[in-house]
Each structure stands twice: as structure tokens, then as C-alpha cells.
Amino acid sequence: MARQASLSGFTELLPAERVVELHVLDSLRRTFELHGFSSLETRAVETVGSLLQKGEIDKEVYAVSRLQADEDERGGRTDPQQLALHFDLTVPFARYVVENAGYLSFPFRRYQIQKCWRGERPQEGRAREFTQADIDVVGDGELPFVYDVEMALIAAEALAALPIGDFVIRINNRKLAEGFYRGLGLDDPTAVLRAVDKLEKIGESGVVAELVATAGATEEQARAALALAAIRTPDTGFVEQVRALGVEHPLLEQGLSELAEVIGLASRRAPGRVVADLSIARGLDYYTGTVYETVMVGHESLGSICSGGRYDALAVKGDRRFPGVGLSVGVTRLLARVLAQKLAVATRPVPTAVLVSLADEDGWAAADDVATGLRARGIPTEVAATAAKFGKQIKYADRRGIPFVWFTSVDDDGTVRHEVKDIRSGEQVPADPETWTPPADDLLPRVVPGD
RNA sequence: GUGGGUAUAGCUCAGUUGGCAGAGCGUCUGGUUGUGGUCCAGAAGGUCGCGGGUUCGACCCCCGUUACUCACCCCA
């Protein structure tokens, strides 16, 4: 039998790892629902036409077609009706909002946790099939700016509940950056941002060279752009620092005041978690204001684990506009690091808390009665399949991390005696199947800090 | 898409100019006639990624191919 090779970028976890993943997903869901977000799921496929805005062919998108589809049904890569797997959740959500606008109440708050697919070369933290956990608030025509603040706070709260250690949400504002560049006389903010974004990788001189080459900047303009990107403050101190650079533009002023509001309010609620970082260039495509990016402290090379921002017109229906602000948590990415470095581990890979042992082959029904009594009180229990030697039954439990083994025996006078053994300590005590309960810590698998 | 590395037991890996396919860990059995973990003894487990070539003979050398992996690009 030929071994089925693993597929690069399509990760499959072991049971103990899945416990950690479920913990992350449950935790995110809890936080999102605490903040009043409705759950939503959209289909896995969209048409290429709705996925790719400008009709350009994106090689990262996986196309979907029936194996037996004939040539013309299969369409071409240029056919906008061709089906494809979504590569994020924002675009499908925008389509959903437009389609269901009549049934939704705005501002509409939703969270969405689903798989996404991109055909990129995989690396740690970058898979071809991955899970994103998105939250967005979408308005009809208008969306109050305070949601930009709320997003940062929800992100801080959601991430703080995950076993990922310390993190920092870096926030910038695209109006600020674009206004600054225009005030400098640079007319291609996108190219400038793209170059500045590489600062950590290629260094200052590299960025200057790229700005001169691709953004039509003079060396002086490039230096000024770098000076802006160097600004990083945990409070609203960045405003003075930007003003000190002496550039003026209406868009810059608007960006400064927006970012100051986000940072001011967010740093009060979540001190140390947010920072104004004017080098953040995330979201070039559709973000128009606030942009967020989040790194795990000590794991900066992993990249952002939670990104998003404000968009003014992602969804448009006739002359109705649906502006929004949202965030994506990269569940697969952060989980990759958590699992690889054992930042958190499961206490056991199976739900089972108790294995009811079997003394003889006729005893299964009676053992199952014990198990049923335990399960009725919420205690995950399984029954041994054979009356193997007790040593083997204990070993079975030990290998799976099942903490307790239940023994039932019948005395000469017919008295039935129940005992439960904690196989970690070896302690074995009399127990009543109707009332015995394991310690709270042992009831279900838990996720605890690793080494 | 571009460039490097790797591919041998379930896992981690050795394998001598080219001469019988190996170790540790894990698994199973027994020592141990009904309570595991230690210890001892034994066993099972292989298309040496795949295809071709050179050779008396290939895990080893050559060509091709596929997969995995790291980096670049880009992004969650």
C-alpha cells in the first residue's frame, strides 16, 4: 500500500493539537459573542468574477470545477463565472451584505470563522488551507468612527484570552500616510507604502533606493518618508512628532486626528497592547483609514496574526455604499507557532476522563451501566472493549492520557464494590457511580502553558 | 513563479572507493495466574520517494521526475 504523502500547506493536526485549536476557536467565539457579533458562514466557493475585483488573474486562487465538466463548461481562467475557493472572508462577506442587505439591520456586526485557501508556497505560519476568524461591522451609508476604536479593543481582548503570550497591535491610518506623502509631493502613495513596508527586511538605504527607483522620489523625499515610518509611540505622542516634520496636507490632518482618537482610547483600555506605528502599510487594496496589524512579542518573524482595517466602499449596491471596519485573526498562523514551540499544550489528547475496566467478558453491560451513570453527569467515559489483564487496561488508559480507571468487583456475599483509581498517583478509592466526580481540572482536556 | 537543501522502519537518524538493510525510541509478546510505568529476554516492522542509466553487483555513481522543506516574492 503506497503511503499517502502529506500535502504541503494542507495541515492535519494530531488529536492533542486539535484540542489546542478548538480551545482557540472556542475562545475567539466566546469573545466575539460577548461583544454582540452574530455568527455567519458563507459558501466556500465564489465566482472568479466576484473574487477578483479588477479582472486580473490571481495565481493564488484555487479554481473549482467538476471532473467531468467539458471544455466550455469548465470555462477558462478568464471566465468570470468560473467557481473558485475564497482566499479570505472579507470579500465573500461584502458579497453577502450586498445580497442580503434587505434582511440585515445596520450597523451589522458579524463574526465568521472559516477555512480559506491560497495557492502560495507554504512556510511556517503560511498554509494553503488555513482558518481565519473575522469580525466586521458594516454600516449603511455611514459608519461611526468609534467602531475603529472598538475593533482594536475587541482584538486586544480576544488575543489576550489566547495562549500566545504577549502581543502588540500596531495601528496606522492610511489617510495619515497618504496625506503626508502627497504633502511631500509624492503622488503614488501605494508605491511608497510598499517600499516603506520593507524597512525591517532591507534596511533604510534599501528603502531609499527603492523609493527613488519605484516611487519617483528624490532622496530628500525618501528620507522624509522614512522619518514618518520611524515614528512609533504607545500614546498620542506621534502627533507632535509628525507635526515636527513640517509637512502639511488636509488628508494628513484628518488621519492624525483619527489615529489619535483610536490610540488615545485604546491605550487607556488596553495599555501596552496598542501602539501607533506609522510604518504599517497593511491593506493597500481596499483599506481607506485605520489599519491594524498584530505581532506576537518575540515572534515578530512570524508576521501578523491579526490584521484589518477600515474600508469605505468594499460593498456597493447601486448608489448604496456599505462602509465597514474589521479584523482577521490568523488562527492557523498563530496556532502553527503555538504548537511548534509548545507555547500551550493539551492536558490529554482524548476527552475521556474515565475508563471503566472489564473484569470478565460477561461484564460489559454492567460496566456500561456505570459509564452511563457517569456520562449522565457530564463525565466523558469509555468502557474497555475486552477483559484483558488489568495491567493492559490501565496501560490503555495511560497511553491516551485517561486519568481514571474504574474497577467493579463482586464479593463472595454478592456485594458489588466500585473503586476508582487515579493512575497518575496510583491512589485507588471506593466510589459510587451515581455521585463520584473527578476533580474539575480532570473533567475535560484543558490547554495549559507548555514547557 | 525563482533559488538552495532533503527523501532509508511508526518517529529521529546512521549507512565506510560500489559488496548480506542498521541503531535508538516507539509497538507487540513473554518473564509477571488479573492493577500499568522500572528492569530483563524476544519478536514484528523496509518498493532505501519514483523511473531510467552505468556496473558482475547500486541505498551509494549519472540522468530525469515527484514530493517535502528553507529562503525570496507576497500575505493571515
XYZ file of C-alpha atoms (C1' of nucleotides) in Angstrom:
527
model
C 0.000 0.000 0.000
C 1.609 3.198 -1.095
C 1.871 5.676 1.691
C -0.288 8.723 1.273
C 2.137 11.581 1.292
C 1.164 14.633 3.218
C 0.197 17.591 1.109
C 2.282 20.643 1.683
C 0.291 23.521 3.068
C -2.728 21.397 3.971
C -2.044 20.769 7.605
C -3.707 17.951 9.506
C -3.313 18.002 13.258
C -2.978 15.212 15.776
C -5.710 14.882 18.419
C -3.751 16.686 21.141
C -3.029 19.554 18.743
C -6.656 19.719 17.722
C -7.578 20.216 21.387
C -5.449 23.354 21.371
C -7.004 24.539 18.117
C -10.523 24.003 19.426
C -9.611 25.928 22.539
C -8.506 28.855 20.382
C -11.651 28.707 18.244
C -13.950 28.432 21.272
C -12.203 31.304 22.957
C -12.491 33.577 19.931
C -16.130 32.704 19.532
C -16.821 33.500 23.165
C -15.166 36.908 22.965
C -16.883 37.809 19.703
C -20.294 36.836 21.036
C -19.654 38.750 24.261
C -19.339 41.806 22.064
C -22.583 41.101 20.300
C -21.405 39.755 16.967
C -23.680 37.356 15.083
C -22.206 34.247 13.578
C -22.197 33.826 9.847
C -20.958 31.263 7.386
C -20.650 31.861 3.680
C -20.173 29.223 0.998
C -16.659 28.012 0.287
C -16.869 29.000 -3.370
C -17.394 32.301 -5.099
C -17.277 33.134 -8.741
C -13.949 34.317 -10.005
C -15.686 37.493 -11.075
C -16.676 38.441 -7.550
C -13.418 37.244 -6.030
C -11.125 39.229 -8.270
C -12.232 42.808 -8.475
C -10.232 44.095 -11.361
C -10.398 41.032 -13.563
C -6.752 40.269 -13.114
C -5.698 36.638 -12.944
C -4.502 35.713 -9.500
C -2.488 32.544 -9.410
C -3.094 32.129 -5.700
C -6.771 31.399 -6.236
C -7.869 27.772 -6.440
C -10.395 27.181 -9.192
C -13.144 24.588 -8.696
C -14.774 22.550 -11.416
C -16.423 19.161 -11.909
C -14.016 16.486 -13.053
C -16.334 15.578 -15.901
C -17.062 19.121 -16.940
C -16.469 19.510 -20.648
C -14.307 22.197 -22.088
C -16.800 25.010 -22.418
C -18.435 24.250 -19.068
C -15.079 24.393 -17.386
C -14.688 27.895 -18.687
C -11.296 29.458 -18.763
C -9.309 31.298 -16.203
C -10.787 34.391 -17.776
C -14.403 33.277 -17.332
C -15.881 35.361 -14.509
C -18.454 32.613 -13.840
C -15.724 30.095 -13.063
C -16.010 28.909 -9.439
C -13.121 29.325 -7.058
C -12.390 28.837 -3.347
C -12.419 32.054 -1.354
C -8.987 33.311 -0.257
C -10.300 35.429 2.618
C -13.597 36.121 4.364
C -13.906 39.820 3.707
C -14.711 39.606 0.020
C -17.382 36.893 0.449
C -18.837 38.872 3.337
C -19.073 42.005 1.219
C -20.925 39.999 -1.425
C -23.213 38.560 1.259
C -24.024 42.003 2.628
C -24.988 43.283 -0.791
C -27.157 40.244 -1.489
C -28.919 40.252 1.879
C -28.947 43.939 2.659
C -32.745 43.889 2.768
C -32.765 41.367 5.607
C -29.994 42.821 7.735
C -30.061 45.665 10.234
C -27.249 48.143 10.135
C -24.759 48.669 11.564
C -24.399 44.919 11.123
C -21.938 43.089 13.369
C -20.856 39.623 12.394
C -18.084 37.161 13.106
C -17.105 34.427 10.723
C -14.689 31.575 11.370
C -13.907 29.506 8.288
C -11.272 27.886 6.161
C -9.703 29.905 3.368
C -7.433 28.777 0.547
C -4.463 30.339 -1.182
C -2.065 28.583 -3.517
C 1.055 30.178 -2.113
C 4.305 28.459 -1.249
C 3.817 27.237 2.318
C 6.066 28.113 5.235
C 5.575 28.148 8.955
C 2.515 30.266 9.532
C 1.554 30.267 5.893
C -0.575 27.389 4.686
C -2.572 26.786 1.548
C -5.603 25.844 3.598
C -5.995 27.940 6.710
C -8.569 29.195 9.172
C -9.422 32.823 9.627
C -11.582 34.314 12.331
C -13.059 37.582 11.123
C -15.124 40.261 12.773
C -16.537 43.206 10.901
C -19.037 45.972 11.494
C -20.724 47.281 8.382
C -22.896 50.371 8.120
C -25.426 51.531 5.578
C -24.066 54.715 4.059
C -22.358 55.810 7.247
C -20.408 54.036 9.952
C -19.460 55.905 13.136
C -15.745 56.210 13.637
C -15.920 54.869 17.178
C -16.107 51.369 15.694
C -12.479 51.791 14.668
C -11.674 52.092 18.363
C -13.924 49.215 19.333
C -12.204 46.909 16.841
C -8.846 47.472 18.469
C -10.292 46.787 21.906
C -12.026 43.594 20.827
C -8.839 42.394 19.176
C -6.868 43.099 22.338
C -9.409 41.238 24.440
C -9.718 38.284 22.052
C -5.971 37.830 21.717
C -5.327 38.254 25.433
C -7.594 35.249 26.022
C -5.445 33.067 23.760
C -2.363 31.147 24.924
C 0.003 33.207 22.787
C 1.816 35.293 25.346
C 2.398 38.974 24.844
C 1.394 40.761 21.655
C 1.257 44.260 20.243
C -1.397 45.710 17.964
C 0.264 48.190 15.653
C -2.103 50.772 14.274
C -1.710 53.253 11.486
C -4.028 55.347 9.361
C -3.850 55.326 5.638
C -5.119 58.892 5.319
C -2.254 59.986 7.512
C 0.344 58.258 5.382
C -1.213 59.200 2.070
C -1.705 62.829 3.134
C 1.887 63.008 4.282
C 3.252 61.619 1.020
C 1.049 63.925 -1.040
C 2.121 66.831 1.124
C 5.672 65.853 0.287
C 4.833 65.858 -3.380
C 4.799 62.102 -3.874
C 1.776 61.092 -5.939
C 1.946 57.312 -5.689
C 1.234 56.545 -2.016
C 0.800 52.864 -2.755
C 4.296 52.505 -4.148
C 5.705 54.482 -1.234
C 3.937 52.321 1.322
C 5.061 49.145 -0.391
C 8.679 50.243 -0.212
C 8.478 51.563 3.338
C 6.886 48.312 4.444
C 10.154 46.528 3.657
C 12.096 48.582 6.173
C 12.704 45.702 8.564
C 13.883 43.485 5.730
C 16.072 45.640 3.503
C 17.055 48.458 5.859
C 16.995 52.212 5.430
C 19.326 52.509 2.487
C 17.429 49.752 0.706
C 14.140 51.552 1.168
C 15.567 54.848 -0.023
C 16.909 53.162 -3.133
C 13.574 51.526 -3.817
C 11.666 54.763 -3.270
C 13.874 56.549 -5.750
C 13.516 53.716 -8.224
C 9.806 52.875 -7.986
C 8.041 55.879 -6.484
C 9.800 58.636 -8.323
C 11.095 60.115 -5.104
C 14.088 62.327 -4.614
C 16.483 61.233 -1.930
C 15.180 64.039 0.269
C 11.573 62.916 -0.153
C 12.615 59.340 0.535
C 14.319 60.399 3.759
C 11.185 62.228 4.845
C 9.021 59.197 4.100
C 11.372 57.113 6.211
C 11.256 59.624 9.016
C 7.483 59.246 9.122
C 7.744 55.457 9.147
C 10.174 55.609 12.042
C 7.564 57.132 14.314
C 6.240 54.703 16.886
C 4.554 55.748 20.115
C 2.433 53.905 22.700
C 0.304 57.027 23.110
C -0.749 60.072 21.094
C 2.780 61.448 21.180
C 3.115 60.618 17.494
C 1.017 63.691 16.607
C 3.701 66.107 17.746
C 6.417 64.058 16.103
C 4.606 64.120 12.762
C 3.956 67.847 13.000
C 7.643 68.361 13.689
C 8.389 67.015 10.221
C 6.721 70.094 8.799
C 4.532 68.521 6.133
C 1.022 69.849 5.561
C -1.969 68.327 3.810
C -5.714 68.172 4.672
C -5.713 64.376 4.444
C -2.772 64.242 6.825
C -4.686 66.295 9.401
C -7.706 64.018 9.177
C -5.517 60.945 9.538
C -3.726 62.394 12.531
C -6.939 63.124 14.360
C -8.437 59.707 13.579
C -5.368 57.806 14.674
C -5.069 59.947 17.794
C -8.626 59.018 18.727
C -8.028 55.289 18.246
C -4.735 55.254 20.102
C -5.963 57.543 22.854
C -8.996 55.467 23.710
C -7.467 52.051 23.078
C -4.317 52.649 25.080
C -6.439 53.562 28.067
C -8.418 50.312 27.995
C -5.593 48.075 26.858
C -2.348 49.716 27.956
C 0.717 48.202 26.374
C -1.318 46.334 23.805
C -1.606 49.037 21.182
C 0.961 51.269 19.584
C 0.783 53.898 16.877
C 3.190 52.619 14.247
C 3.392 54.789 11.182
C 5.287 52.172 9.199
C 2.313 49.850 8.912
C 1.229 49.631 5.294
C -1.234 46.803 5.525
C -4.303 46.707 3.371
C -3.307 48.585 0.301
C -6.161 47.281 -1.748
C -9.335 48.427 -0.083
C -8.483 49.909 3.281
C -9.049 53.652 3.430
C -8.422 54.707 7.023
C -7.375 52.864 10.137
C -5.201 49.787 9.565
C -4.270 47.196 12.162
C -1.544 44.625 12.352
C -0.594 42.431 15.284
C 2.574 40.600 16.182
C 3.336 38.187 18.976
C 6.152 39.646 21.054
C 9.259 37.560 20.461
C 7.722 36.070 17.333
C 7.816 39.082 15.028
C 9.233 36.998 12.185
C 6.007 35.017 12.074
C 4.289 38.097 10.693
C 0.926 39.493 11.599
C -1.534 37.225 13.389
C -4.406 39.693 13.318
C -4.842 42.313 10.645
C -7.549 44.503 9.272
C -8.798 47.979 8.885
C -11.375 50.438 7.741
C -12.830 50.347 4.237
C -15.198 52.911 2.832
C -16.632 51.124 -0.119
C -15.886 47.443 -0.238
C -19.561 46.700 -0.709
C -21.632 48.766 -3.089
C -25.217 48.197 -4.199
C -26.476 50.690 -6.720
C -25.854 54.016 -5.082
C -25.849 52.482 -1.609
C -22.462 52.238 -0.004
C -21.594 49.944 2.891
C -18.508 51.139 4.726
C -17.007 48.839 7.305
C -14.199 48.140 9.682
C -12.945 44.695 10.543
C -10.206 42.359 11.620
C -8.986 38.874 10.721
C -7.325 36.626 13.246
C -4.935 34.223 11.524
C -5.839 31.143 13.536
C -3.706 28.743 11.520
C -0.717 31.059 11.619
C -0.703 31.666 15.357
C -1.535 28.051 16.047
C 1.450 26.943 13.975
C 3.756 28.825 16.304
C 1.915 27.798 19.472
C 2.193 24.129 18.503
C 5.737 24.237 17.128
C 7.129 25.911 20.230
C 4.715 24.323 22.685
C 3.566 27.691 24.000
C 0.482 25.759 25.069
C -0.298 22.056 25.260
C -3.363 19.909 25.901
C -3.564 18.050 29.188
C -4.626 14.988 27.201
C -5.486 14.143 23.597
C -8.801 12.394 24.341
C -11.944 13.714 26.028
C -12.198 10.547 28.116
C -11.822 11.114 31.839
C -12.670 7.585 32.953
C -12.075 4.139 31.528
C -14.429 1.570 33.015
C -12.445 -1.646 33.129
C -13.810 -5.090 32.399
C -13.192 -7.947 34.833
C -14.663 -10.614 32.594
C -16.203 -10.784 29.145
C -19.741 -11.015 30.554
C -19.352 -7.819 32.477
C -19.647 -5.333 29.619
C -23.331 -4.487 30.183
C -22.763 -3.794 33.869
C -19.694 -1.699 33.043
C -21.725 0.246 30.526
C -24.285 0.950 33.263
C -21.516 2.550 35.301
C -20.376 4.544 32.269
C -23.919 5.696 31.537
C -24.273 6.954 35.097
C -21.041 8.927 34.802
C -21.910 10.338 31.380
C -25.316 11.439 32.660
C -23.399 13.792 34.922
C -21.213 15.081 32.100
C -18.167 12.901 32.714
C -16.666 11.645 29.416
C -16.359 7.885 29.861
C -15.487 4.871 27.773
C -15.775 1.178 28.517
C -12.939 -1.296 27.979
C -13.563 -3.488 24.933
C -12.101 -6.706 26.272
C -11.430 -8.251 29.652
C -7.703 -8.084 29.144
C -5.444 -8.199 32.159
C -5.939 -5.144 34.318
C -2.364 -4.151 33.631
C -3.178 -3.883 29.946
C -6.390 -1.984 30.564
C -4.535 0.508 32.734
C -1.891 0.809 30.048
C -4.601 1.538 27.502
C -5.753 4.444 29.652
C -2.218 5.587 30.381
C -1.275 5.841 26.712
C -4.263 8.019 25.964
C -3.840 10.178 28.997
C -7.110 8.987 30.545
C -6.613 9.876 34.213
C -9.001 7.433 35.900
C -9.731 3.696 35.643
C -12.887 2.314 37.202
C -12.922 -1.157 38.776
C -16.009 -3.138 39.709
C -15.811 -6.357 41.708
C -18.296 -8.677 43.369
C -17.580 -10.053 46.847
C -18.327 -13.629 47.862
C -21.513 -12.492 49.564
C -22.684 -10.818 46.348
C -21.852 -7.256 47.376
C -20.844 -5.130 44.397
C -17.843 -2.954 45.098
C -16.814 0.032 42.957
C -13.408 1.601 43.071
C -11.736 4.293 41.012
C -8.003 4.612 40.516
C -6.100 7.742 39.663
C -3.414 6.168 37.525
C -1.056 9.122 37.881
C -0.808 8.830 41.663
C -1.807 5.188 41.870
C -4.328 6.071 44.537
C -7.409 3.869 44.429
C -10.531 4.654 46.449
C -14.114 3.320 46.830
C -16.540 5.256 44.620
C -20.236 5.464 43.880
C -21.090 5.606 40.157
C -24.087 7.815 40.954
C -22.135 10.505 42.779
C -18.394 10.265 42.104
C -16.960 13.189 40.157
C -13.387 13.782 39.070
C -11.598 16.973 40.115
C -12.647 19.900 37.908
C -9.197 20.013 36.316
C -9.575 16.439 35.090
C -13.139 16.574 33.802
C -12.227 17.723 30.294
C -8.978 18.187 28.389
C -7.548 21.592 29.154
C -5.000 23.772 27.460
C -2.122 24.752 29.710
C 1.174 26.580 29.209
C 3.853 24.350 27.674
C 7.466 23.974 28.737
C 6.986 31.782 -10.073
C 12.813 31.949 -8.620
C 16.956 29.734 -5.831
C 19.128 26.205 -2.090
C 18.555 21.632 0.904
C 16.411 16.868 1.812
C 13.999 11.909 0.703
C 16.447 4.765 4.292
C 11.454 1.041 9.785
C 5.689 4.238 13.004
C 9.392 8.590 14.809
C 14.623 10.673 14.919
C 18.557 9.293 12.039
C 23.349 6.195 10.737
C 24.978 3.503 6.472
C 32.809 3.049 5.256
C 36.011 3.734 -3.277
C 30.110 0.225 -5.098
C 29.642 -5.796 -1.830
C 24.102 -9.628 3.333
C 19.385 -3.242 5.278
C 21.213 -0.807 10.611
C 20.717 1.912 15.680
C 17.900 4.499 19.376
C 12.999 5.477 20.644
C 8.090 3.535 19.886
C 4.921 -1.020 19.072
C 3.828 -6.279 20.242
C 4.858 -10.882 23.193
C 6.869 -13.178 27.442
C 9.299 -13.042 32.388
C 4.586 -11.165 35.825
C -2.126 -16.634 37.098
C -5.924 -10.240 36.975
C -3.570 -3.306 38.919
C 0.428 -0.162 34.199
C 5.076 2.899 34.403
C 11.280 0.277 36.171
C 14.213 -3.929 34.636
C 15.321 -8.356 31.555
C 14.510 -11.514 27.175
C 12.457 -11.964 22.468
C 9.533 -10.543 18.048
C 7.230 -7.871 14.293
C 8.023 -3.885 11.207
C 11.599 -1.815 4.563
C 9.105 -0.777 -3.091
C 16.171 2.640 0.690
C 10.457 8.583 -2.854
C 9.590 7.097 -8.203
C 11.574 5.963 -13.334
C 15.664 5.057 -16.252
C 21.133 4.509 -16.936
C 26.366 2.803 -15.646
C 28.194 -1.864 -13.310
C 29.385 -8.791 -12.254
C 26.853 -6.123 -8.375
C 23.665 0.429 -6.777
C 20.834 2.949 -0.510
C 25.684 4.757 -2.525
C 27.651 6.972 -9.064
C 24.866 9.515 -13.507
C 20.223 11.492 -15.855
C 15.195 12.530 -15.220
C 10.958 13.070 -12.176
C 7.835 13.781 -7.884
C 7.235 15.171 -3.001
C 8.759 17.577 1.272
C 11.473 21.666 3.223
C 14.004 26.585 3.784
C 14.558 31.403 1.638
C 12.767 35.169 -1.979
C 8.025 37.315 -3.714
C 3.562 38.209 -1.155
C 0.349 37.726 2.636
C -3.498 35.698 7.911
